[in-house]
PDB file of C-alpha atoms and ligand atoms in Angstrom:
ATOM      1  CA  MET A   1       0.006  -0.014  -0.008  1.00 77.00           C
ATOM      2  CA  ALA A   2       2.654   2.570  -1.133  1.00 92.00           C
ATOM      3  CA  ILE A   3       3.726   4.498  -4.167  1.00 95.00           C
ATOM      4  CA  HIS A   4       6.162   2.522  -6.167  1.00 95.00           C
ATOM      5  CA  LYS A   5       6.456   4.355  -9.405  1.00 94.00           C
ATOM      6  CA  ILE A   6       6.056   7.837 -10.918  1.00 96.00           C
ATOM      7  CA  THR A   7       5.482   8.347 -14.611  1.00 95.00           C
ATOM      8  CA  TYR A   8       5.428  11.511 -16.632  1.00 95.00           C
ATOM      9  CA  SER A   9       3.615  12.767 -19.805  1.00 94.00           C
ATOM     10  CA  GLU A  10       5.425  15.738 -21.208  1.00 92.00           C
ATOM     11  CA  GLU A  11       2.528  16.414 -23.635  1.00 92.00           C
ATOM     12  CA  PHE A  12      -0.118  16.684 -20.790  1.00 93.00           C
ATOM     13  CA  LYS A  13       2.411  18.111 -18.216  1.00 96.00           C
ATOM     14  CA  ARG A  14       1.134  15.374 -15.916  1.00 96.00           C
ATOM     15  CA  ALA A  15       2.740  13.170 -13.315  1.00 97.00           C
ATOM     16  CA  ASN A  16       1.116   9.877 -12.518  1.00 96.00           C
ATOM     17  CA  LEU A  17       1.830   8.426  -9.055  1.00 97.00           C
ATOM     18  CA  HIS A  18       1.231   4.648  -9.008  1.00 95.00           C
ATOM     19  CA  ASN A  19       0.092   2.954  -5.776  1.00 95.00           C
ATOM     20  CA  TYR A  20       0.433  -0.763  -5.130  1.00 93.00           C
ATOM     21  CA  GLY A  21      -2.295  -2.630  -3.199  1.00 91.00           C
ATOM     22  CA  CYS A  22      -6.049  -2.529  -2.718  1.00 92.00           C
ATOM     23  CA  ASN A  23      -8.558  -3.076   0.006  1.00 93.00           C
ATOM     24  CA  PHE A  24     -11.012  -4.824  -2.302  1.00 93.00           C
ATOM     25  CA  ASN A  25     -10.587  -8.212  -3.991  1.00 87.00           C
ATOM     26  CA  CYS A  26     -12.609  -8.121  -7.222  1.00 89.00           C
ATOM     27  CA  ASN A  27     -12.454 -11.123  -9.350  1.00 83.00           C
ATOM     28  CA  TRP A  28     -12.547  -8.998 -12.538  1.00 85.00           C
ATOM     29  CA  CYS A  29      -9.657  -6.688 -11.574  1.00 86.00           C
ATOM     30  CA  LEU A  30      -7.876  -5.593 -14.661  1.00 82.00           C
ATOM     31  CA  TYR A  31      -4.542  -5.721 -12.936  1.00 78.00           C
ATOM     32  CA  LYS A  32      -4.835  -9.482 -13.224  1.00 71.00           C
ATOM     33  CA  LEU A  33      -4.507  -8.927 -17.030  1.00 67.00           C
ATOM     34  CA  GLU A  34      -1.241  -7.192 -16.457  1.00 66.00           C
ATOM     35  CA  GLY A  35      -0.085 -10.019 -14.146  1.00 62.00           C
ATOM     36  CA  ARG A  36       1.016  -7.380 -11.672  1.00 66.00           C
ATOM     37  CA  SER A  37       3.285  -8.579  -8.875  1.00 77.00           C
ATOM     38  CA  LYS A  38       4.512  -6.879  -5.722  1.00 83.00           C
ATOM     39  CA  PRO A  39       7.044  -4.163  -6.585  1.00 88.00           C
ATOM     40  CA  GLU A  40      10.657  -4.704  -5.397  1.00 87.00           C
ATOM     41  CA  LYS A  41      10.873  -1.226  -3.850  1.00 91.00           C
ATOM     42  CA  PHE A  42       8.650   1.618  -2.761  1.00 95.00           C
ATOM     43  CA  LEU A  43       9.323   5.416  -2.864  1.00 97.00           C
ATOM     44  CA  LYS A  44       9.608   7.450   0.317  1.00 96.00           C
ATOM     45  CA  LEU A  45       7.537  10.675   0.648  1.00 97.00           C
ATOM     46  CA  ASP A  46      10.626  12.889   0.376  1.00 97.00           C
ATOM     47  CA  GLU A  47      11.863  11.005  -2.734  1.00 97.00           C
ATOM     48  CA  ILE A  48       8.489  11.543  -4.381  1.00 97.00           C
ATOM     49  CA  LYS A  49       8.465  15.274  -3.513  1.00 98.00           C
ATOM     50  CA  LYS A  50      11.901  15.721  -4.929  1.00 97.00           C
ATOM     51  CA  VAL A  51      10.920  14.037  -8.187  1.00 97.00           C
ATOM     52  CA  LEU A  52       7.759  16.163  -8.487  1.00 98.00           C
ATOM     53  CA  CYS A  53       9.746  19.405  -7.868  1.00 97.00           C
ATOM     54  CA  GLU A  54      11.956  18.500 -10.828  1.00 97.00           C
ATOM     55  CA  LEU A  55       9.219  17.978 -13.310  1.00 97.00           C
ATOM     56  CA  ASP A  56       7.345  20.585 -15.338  1.00 97.00           C
ATOM     57  CA  ILE A  57       3.746  19.641 -14.321  1.00 97.00           C
ATOM     58  CA  GLU A  58       0.299  21.122 -14.191  1.00 98.00           C
ATOM     59  CA  ARG A  59      -1.449  17.925 -13.036  1.00 98.00           C
ATOM     60  CA  ALA A  60      -0.753  15.154 -10.605  1.00 98.00           C
ATOM     61  CA  HIS A  61      -2.794  12.005 -11.084  1.00 97.00           C
ATOM     62  CA  PHE A  62      -2.965   9.410  -8.294  1.00 97.00           C
ATOM     63  CA  VAL A  63      -3.713   5.924  -9.541  1.00 94.00           C
ATOM     64  CA  GLY A  64      -3.801   2.342  -8.241  1.00 81.00           C
ATOM     65  CA  GLY A  65      -4.288  -0.245  -7.083  1.00 85.00           C
ATOM     66  CA  GLU A  66      -6.434   1.727  -4.656  1.00 94.00           C
ATOM     67  CA  ILE A  67      -4.632   5.044  -3.907  1.00 96.00           C
ATOM     68  CA  THR A  68      -6.644   5.827  -0.754  1.00 96.00           C
ATOM     69  CA  THR A  69      -4.877   2.924   1.011  1.00 96.00           C
ATOM     70  CA  TYR A  70      -1.647   4.779   0.766  1.00 96.00           C
ATOM     71  CA  PRO A  71      -1.072   6.130   4.449  1.00 96.00           C
ATOM     72  CA  GLN A  72       0.770   9.326   3.350  1.00 96.00           C
ATOM     73  CA  LEU A  73      -1.790  10.311   0.664  1.00 97.00           C
ATOM     74  CA  SER A  74      -3.091  13.477   2.373  1.00 98.00           C
ATOM     75  CA  LYS A  75       0.519  14.725   2.986  1.00 98.00           C
ATOM     76  CA  LEU A  76       1.279  14.135  -0.706  1.00 98.00           C
ATOM     77  CA  THR A  77      -1.946  15.726  -2.067  1.00 98.00           C
ATOM     78  CA  ASP A  78      -1.501  18.740   0.217  1.00 98.00           C
ATOM     79  CA  PHE A  79       2.036  19.084  -1.100  1.00 98.00           C
ATOM     80  CA  THR A  80       1.074  18.869  -4.777  1.00 98.00           C
ATOM     81  CA  LYS A  81      -1.981  21.099  -4.464  1.00 98.00           C
ATOM     82  CA  ASN A  82      -0.918  23.726  -1.990  1.00 97.00           C
ATOM     83  CA  GLU A  83       2.854  23.869  -2.475  1.00 97.00           C
ATOM     84  CA  LEU A  84       3.288  23.006  -6.107  1.00 98.00           C
ATOM     85  CA  GLY A  85      -0.095  24.559  -7.092  1.00 98.00           C
ATOM     86  CA  VAL A  86      -1.115  21.730  -9.549  1.00 98.00           C
ATOM     87  CA  TYR A  87      -4.399  20.143 -10.273  1.00 98.00           C
ATOM     88  CA  THR A  88      -4.850  16.923  -8.298  1.00 98.00           C
ATOM     89  CA  LYS A  89      -6.963  14.048  -9.520  1.00 98.00           C
ATOM     90  CA  ILE A  90      -7.599  10.491  -8.200  1.00 98.00           C
ATOM     91  CA  GLY A  91      -7.824   8.604 -11.507  1.00 95.00           C
ATOM     92  CA  HIS A  92      -9.824   5.825 -10.182  1.00 94.00           C
ATOM     93  CA  SER A  93     -11.022   4.813  -6.660  1.00 97.00           C
ATOM     94  CA  ASN A  94     -13.264   2.106  -5.232  1.00 97.00           C
ATOM     95  CA  GLY A  95     -14.654   4.912  -2.832  1.00 97.00           C
ATOM     96  CA  PHE A  96     -14.350   2.746   0.208  1.00 97.00           C
ATOM     97  CA  LYS A  97     -12.131   5.398   1.993  1.00 97.00           C
ATOM     98  CA  LEU A  98     -12.730   9.161   1.721  1.00 97.00           C
ATOM     99  CA  PRO A  99     -10.068  10.975  -0.258  1.00 97.00           C
ATOM    100  CA  PRO A 100      -8.129  13.977   1.226  1.00 97.00           C
ATOM    101  CA  GLU A 101      -9.659  17.456   1.018  1.00 97.00           C
ATOM    102  CA  SER A 102      -6.736  18.567  -1.279  1.00 98.00           C
ATOM    103  CA  ILE A 103      -8.189  16.545  -4.188  1.00 98.00           C
ATOM    104  CA  ASP A 104      -9.744  18.470  -7.056  1.00 98.00           C
ATOM    105  CA  ALA A 105     -11.214  15.573  -8.977  1.00 98.00           C
ATOM    106  CA  ILE A 106     -11.930  11.883  -8.501  1.00 98.00           C
ATOM    107  CA  SER A 107     -13.394   9.016 -10.462  1.00 98.00           C
ATOM    108  CA  VAL A 108     -15.276   6.561  -8.228  1.00 98.00           C
ATOM    109  CA  SER A 109     -16.177   3.008  -9.332  1.00 97.00           C
ATOM    110  CA  ILE A 110     -19.736   1.991  -8.092  1.00 98.00           C
ATOM    111  CA  LYS A 111     -19.730  -1.719  -8.764  1.00 96.00           C
ATOM    112  CA  SER A 112     -23.259  -2.372  -7.676  1.00 96.00           C
ATOM    113  CA  PHE A 113     -26.163  -0.890  -5.642  1.00 95.00           C
ATOM    114  CA  SER A 114     -26.475  -4.135  -3.762  1.00 95.00           C
ATOM    115  CA  GLU A 115     -24.836  -4.748  -0.291  1.00 96.00           C
ATOM    116  CA  ASP A 116     -24.930  -8.444  -0.913  1.00 95.00           C
ATOM    117  CA  PHE A 117     -23.076  -8.042  -4.176  1.00 95.00           C
ATOM    118  CA  TYR A 118     -20.322  -6.027  -2.529  1.00 95.00           C
ATOM    119  CA  GLN A 119     -19.996  -8.585   0.288  1.00 94.00           C
ATOM    120  CA  ARG A 120     -19.768 -11.449  -2.240  1.00 93.00           C
ATOM    121  CA  PHE A 121     -17.638  -9.979  -4.878  1.00 92.00           C
ATOM    122  CA  THR A 122     -15.339  -7.359  -3.308  1.00 93.00           C
ATOM    123  CA  GLY A 123     -15.187  -8.512   0.335  1.00 90.00           C
ATOM    124  CA  GLN A 124     -16.439  -5.154   1.565  1.00 93.00           C
ATOM    125  CA  SER A 125     -19.690  -3.250   2.299  1.00 95.00           C
ATOM    126  CA  ASN A 126     -21.126  -0.797  -0.248  1.00 95.00           C
ATOM    127  CA  LYS A 127     -22.419   1.577   2.531  1.00 97.00           C
ATOM    128  CA  PRO A 128     -19.130   3.535   2.851  1.00 97.00           C
ATOM    129  CA  VAL A 129     -18.824   3.733  -0.914  1.00 98.00           C
ATOM    130  CA  LEU A 130     -22.350   5.279  -1.408  1.00 97.00           C
ATOM    131  CA  GLU A 131     -21.891   7.576   1.561  1.00 98.00           C
ATOM    132  CA  ASN A 132     -18.422   8.694   0.559  1.00 98.00           C
ATOM    133  CA  PHE A 133     -19.664   9.372  -3.030  1.00 98.00           C
ATOM    134  CA  ARG A 134     -22.278  11.709  -1.508  1.00 98.00           C
ATOM    135  CA  THR A 135     -19.760  13.442   0.745  1.00 98.00           C
ATOM    136  CA  ILE A 136     -17.209  13.975  -2.068  1.00 98.00           C
ATOM    137  CA  TYR A 137     -19.945  15.479  -4.223  1.00 98.00           C
ATOM    138  CA  GLU A 138     -21.108  17.787  -1.354  1.00 98.00           C
ATOM    139  CA  ARG A 139     -17.513  18.928  -0.898  1.00 97.00           C
ATOM    140  CA  GLY A 140     -17.702  20.309  -4.432  1.00 97.00           C
ATOM    141  CA  VAL A 141     -15.070  17.996  -5.848  1.00 98.00           C
ATOM    142  CA  ASP A 142     -15.321  17.238  -9.528  1.00 98.00           C
ATOM    143  CA  VAL A 143     -16.560  13.773  -9.220  1.00 98.00           C
ATOM    144  CA  ASP A 144     -17.627  11.204 -11.840  1.00 98.00           C
ATOM    145  CA  ALA A 145     -18.728   7.525 -11.506  1.00 98.00           C
ATOM    146  CA  SER A 146     -18.062   4.371 -13.395  1.00 98.00           C
ATOM    147  CA  SER A 147     -19.264   0.751 -13.395  1.00 97.00           C
ATOM    148  CA  VAL A 148     -18.215  -2.331 -15.241  1.00 96.00           C
ATOM    149  CA  TYR A 149     -20.893  -4.038 -17.293  1.00 97.00           C
ATOM    150  CA  ILE A 150     -20.412  -7.820 -16.775  1.00 96.00           C
ATOM    151  CA  PRO A 151     -22.926 -10.148 -18.501  1.00 96.00           C
ATOM    152  CA  GLY A 152     -24.785 -12.212 -15.923  1.00 94.00           C
ATOM    153  CA  LEU A 153     -23.651 -10.148 -13.056  1.00 94.00           C
ATOM    154  CA  VAL A 154     -23.909  -6.395 -13.632  1.00 96.00           C
ATOM    155  CA  GLU A 155     -26.443  -5.783 -16.411  1.00 97.00           C
ATOM    156  CA  ALA A 156     -28.851  -3.074 -17.414  1.00 97.00           C
ATOM    157  CA  ASP A 157     -31.079  -3.456 -14.321  1.00 97.00           C
ATOM    158  CA  GLU A 158     -28.104  -3.040 -11.981  1.00 97.00           C
ATOM    159  CA  ILE A 159     -26.853  -0.066 -14.023  1.00 98.00           C
ATOM    160  CA  SER A 160     -30.242   1.503 -13.758  1.00 98.00           C
ATOM    161  CA  SER A 161     -30.165   1.299  -9.935  1.00 98.00           C
ATOM    162  CA  ILE A 162     -26.736   2.943  -9.834  1.00 98.00           C
ATOM    163  CA  ALA A 163     -27.723   5.659 -12.172  1.00 98.00           C
ATOM    164  CA  GLU A 164     -30.829   6.414 -10.162  1.00 98.00           C
ATOM    165  CA  PHE A 165     -28.724   6.773  -6.985  1.00 98.00           C
ATOM    166  CA  ILE A 166     -26.220   9.106  -8.781  1.00 98.00           C
ATOM    167  CA  ALA A 167     -29.069  11.238 -10.314  1.00 98.00           C
ATOM    168  CA  LYS A 168     -30.584  11.885  -6.898  1.00 98.00           C
ATOM    169  CA  LEU A 169     -27.406  13.798  -6.113  1.00 98.00           C
ATOM    170  CA  ASP A 170     -27.076  15.494  -9.536  1.00 98.00           C
ATOM    171  CA  PRO A 171     -28.244  14.165 -12.945  1.00 98.00           C
ATOM    172  CA  GLU A 172     -25.281  15.969 -14.598  1.00 98.00           C
ATOM    173  CA  ILE A 173     -22.632  13.785 -12.887  1.00 98.00           C
ATOM    174  CA  THR A 174     -20.828  11.963 -15.685  1.00 98.00           C
ATOM    175  CA  TYR A 175     -21.286   8.167 -15.553  1.00 98.00           C
ATOM    176  CA  HIS A 176     -18.919   5.869 -17.440  1.00 98.00           C
ATOM    177  CA  ILE A 177     -19.839   2.310 -18.244  1.00 98.00           C
ATOM    178  CA  THR A 178     -16.946  -0.058 -19.184  1.00 96.00           C
ATOM    179  CA  GLY A 179     -17.431  -3.307 -20.848  1.00 96.00           C
ATOM    180  CA  TYR A 180     -15.929  -6.195 -18.839  1.00 94.00           C
ATOM    181  CA  ILE A 181     -12.625  -7.433 -20.259  1.00 91.00           C
ATOM    182  CA  PRO A 182     -12.028 -11.088 -19.311  1.00 88.00           C
ATOM    183  CA  VAL A 183      -9.088 -11.734 -17.048  1.00 86.00           C
ATOM    184  CA  PRO A 184      -7.304 -15.066 -16.502  1.00 82.00           C
ATOM    185  CA  GLY A 185      -9.191 -17.574 -14.290  1.00 83.00           C
ATOM    186  CA  VAL A 186     -12.577 -15.830 -14.367  1.00 85.00           C
ATOM    187  CA  SER A 187     -15.494 -17.360 -16.270  1.00 85.00           C
ATOM    188  CA  TRP A 188     -17.562 -14.236 -17.283  1.00 91.00           C
ATOM    189  CA  ARG A 189     -17.552 -13.252 -20.869  1.00 93.00           C
ATOM    190  CA  LEU A 190     -17.195  -9.981 -22.756  1.00 94.00           C
ATOM    191  CA  PRO A 191     -20.506  -8.166 -23.251  1.00 96.00           C
ATOM    192  CA  THR A 192     -21.733  -7.608 -26.791  1.00 96.00           C
ATOM    193  CA  TYR A 193     -21.930  -4.144 -27.957  1.00 96.00           C
ATOM    194  CA  ASP A 194     -25.747  -4.334 -28.039  1.00 97.00           C
ATOM    195  CA  GLU A 195     -25.735  -5.464 -24.399  1.00 97.00           C
ATOM    196  CA  ILE A 196     -23.660  -2.515 -23.196  1.00 96.00           C
ATOM    197  CA  LEU A 197     -25.806  -0.120 -25.248  1.00 97.00           C
ATOM    198  CA  LYS A 198     -28.878  -1.365 -23.314  1.00 97.00           C
ATOM    199  CA  GLY A 199     -26.916  -0.554 -20.163  1.00 98.00           C
ATOM    200  CA  LYS A 200     -26.249   2.979 -21.389  1.00 98.00           C
ATOM    201  CA  SER A 201     -29.904   3.501 -22.345  1.00 98.00           C
ATOM    202  CA  ALA A 202     -30.917   2.302 -18.823  1.00 98.00           C
ATOM    203  CA  ALA A 203     -28.570   4.911 -17.273  1.00 98.00           C
ATOM    204  CA  GLU A 204     -29.828   7.527 -19.578  1.00 98.00           C
ATOM    205  CA  GLU A 205     -33.267   7.286 -18.064  1.00 98.00           C
ATOM    206  CA  TYR A 206     -31.712   9.081 -15.128  1.00 98.00           C
ATOM    207  CA  LEU A 207     -28.471  10.798 -16.073  1.00 98.00           C
ATOM    208  CA  GLU A 208     -27.548  13.346 -18.759  1.00 98.00           C
ATOM    209  CA  ASN A 209     -23.899  12.438 -19.328  1.00 98.00           C
ATOM    210  CA  VAL A 210     -23.401   8.708 -19.888  1.00 98.00           C
ATOM    211  CA  ASN A 211     -20.568   7.393 -21.942  1.00 97.00           C
ATOM    212  CA  LEU A 212     -19.092   3.880 -22.497  1.00 95.00           C
ATOM    213  CA  SER A 213     -15.986   2.013 -23.512  1.00 94.00           C
ATOM    214  CA  TRP A 214     -16.181  -1.426 -24.982  1.00 94.00           C
ATOM    215  CA  PHE A 215     -13.537  -3.516 -26.670  1.00 91.00           C
ATOM    216  CA  PRO A 216     -14.162  -6.675 -28.691  1.00 88.00           C
ATOM    217  CA  SER A 217     -11.296  -8.491 -27.118  1.00 86.00           C
ATOM    218  CA  PRO A 218      -8.608  -8.111 -24.478  1.00 82.00           C
ATOM    219  CA  ASP A 219      -6.013  -7.643 -27.314  1.00 85.00           C
ATOM    220  CA  GLU A 220      -7.968  -4.620 -28.599  1.00 88.00           C
ATOM    221  CA  TYR A 221      -7.857  -3.058 -25.087  1.00 83.00           C
ATOM    222  CA  VAL A 222      -4.102  -3.561 -24.912  1.00 80.00           C
ATOM    223  CA  LYS A 223      -3.659  -2.069 -28.381  1.00 86.00           C
ATOM    224  CA  MET A 224      -5.693   1.105 -27.307  1.00 84.00           C
ATOM    225  CA  ILE A 225      -3.404   1.502 -24.185  1.00 79.00           C
ATOM    226  CA  GLN A 226      -0.288   1.251 -26.445  1.00 80.00           C
ATOM    227  CA  LYS A 227      -1.728   3.775 -28.963  1.00 82.00           C
ATOM    228  CA  ASN A 228      -3.717   6.306 -27.047  1.00 79.00           C
ATOM    229  CA  PRO A 229      -1.579   9.413 -26.276  1.00 74.00           C
ATOM    230  CA  GLU A 230      -3.333   9.794 -22.895  1.00 75.00           C
ATOM    231  CA  TYR A 231      -1.504   6.670 -21.828  1.00 76.00           C
ATOM    232  CA  GLN A 232       1.939   7.440 -23.287  1.00 76.00           C
ATOM    233  CA  LYS A 233       4.326   8.286 -20.635  1.00 80.00           C
ATOM    234  CA  ILE A 234       7.886   7.752 -19.327  1.00 91.00           C
ATOM    235  CA  THR A 235       8.931   6.250 -15.962  1.00 91.00           C
ATOM    236  CA  VAL A 236      10.843   8.828 -14.017  1.00 91.00           C
ATOM    237  CA  ALA A 237      11.063   7.077 -10.614  1.00 94.00           C
TER     238      ALA A 237
HETATM  239  S1  SF4 B 301     -11.277  -2.095  -6.477  1.00 77.51           S
HETATM  240 FE1  SF4 B 301     -10.356  -1.861  -8.446  1.00 77.51          FE
HETATM  241  S2  SF4 B 301      -8.143  -2.119  -8.064  1.00 77.51           S
HETATM  242 FE2  SF4 B 301      -9.253  -2.980  -6.274  1.00 77.51          FE
HETATM  243  S3  SF4 B 301      -9.486  -5.142  -6.668  1.00 77.51           S
HETATM  244 FE3  SF4 B 301     -11.306  -4.105  -7.380  1.00 77.51          FE
HETATM  245  S4  SF4 B 301     -11.016  -3.595  -9.611  1.00 77.51           S
HETATM  246 FE4  SF4 B 301      -9.002  -4.150  -8.652  1.00 77.51          FE
END
């Protein structure tokens, strides 16, 4: 549960701070696709600050594993926002722990509206997730939500319940639906494009800004990562 790598995009003047570890245990976790193993070393807070001071950055993105499990996160986001004066964003979070106040934006994954689902498939309760989502929104943070469409597990009816919950806070909150990408050792399949479109339509009954991403195969997903300029970066620590 610590930062193990910093990457940099000169084009976007952005540092990405990569955390290892998560407090959930989702079967479908995409990190399984990468075969991620425990890093050999972790970076100390002073080392991270030194690297950030040497970079030409306008944004700092905190990514996972689950970044809120990093014990020094609030010290680091306070430093990046208040001392370096850059935009701070948590690229994705499961929402189980509240992020620090010094975060400008966050994307929260809401996996289901069902407590039973959370207990079975993540090993945690969904109550803190839903409550924290509300708190983050009420703080005025630029928050968006996402869910993974998994045939036979998270389908249009589930997406509809999540969208209804979000819309009660604000129907303009952006909601992103991602098609499940099969990971090794898990039996669920890719959704078809028509299936995920049904999920999008269900969400649009409640929300104004719904988008989706869908790949016809894991290989196409990997190719997108390799080509998309948003993902091009160099490792600086
Ligand atoms: S919350 Fe995200 S990072 Fe953590 S296990 Fe689930 S999918 Fe993976």
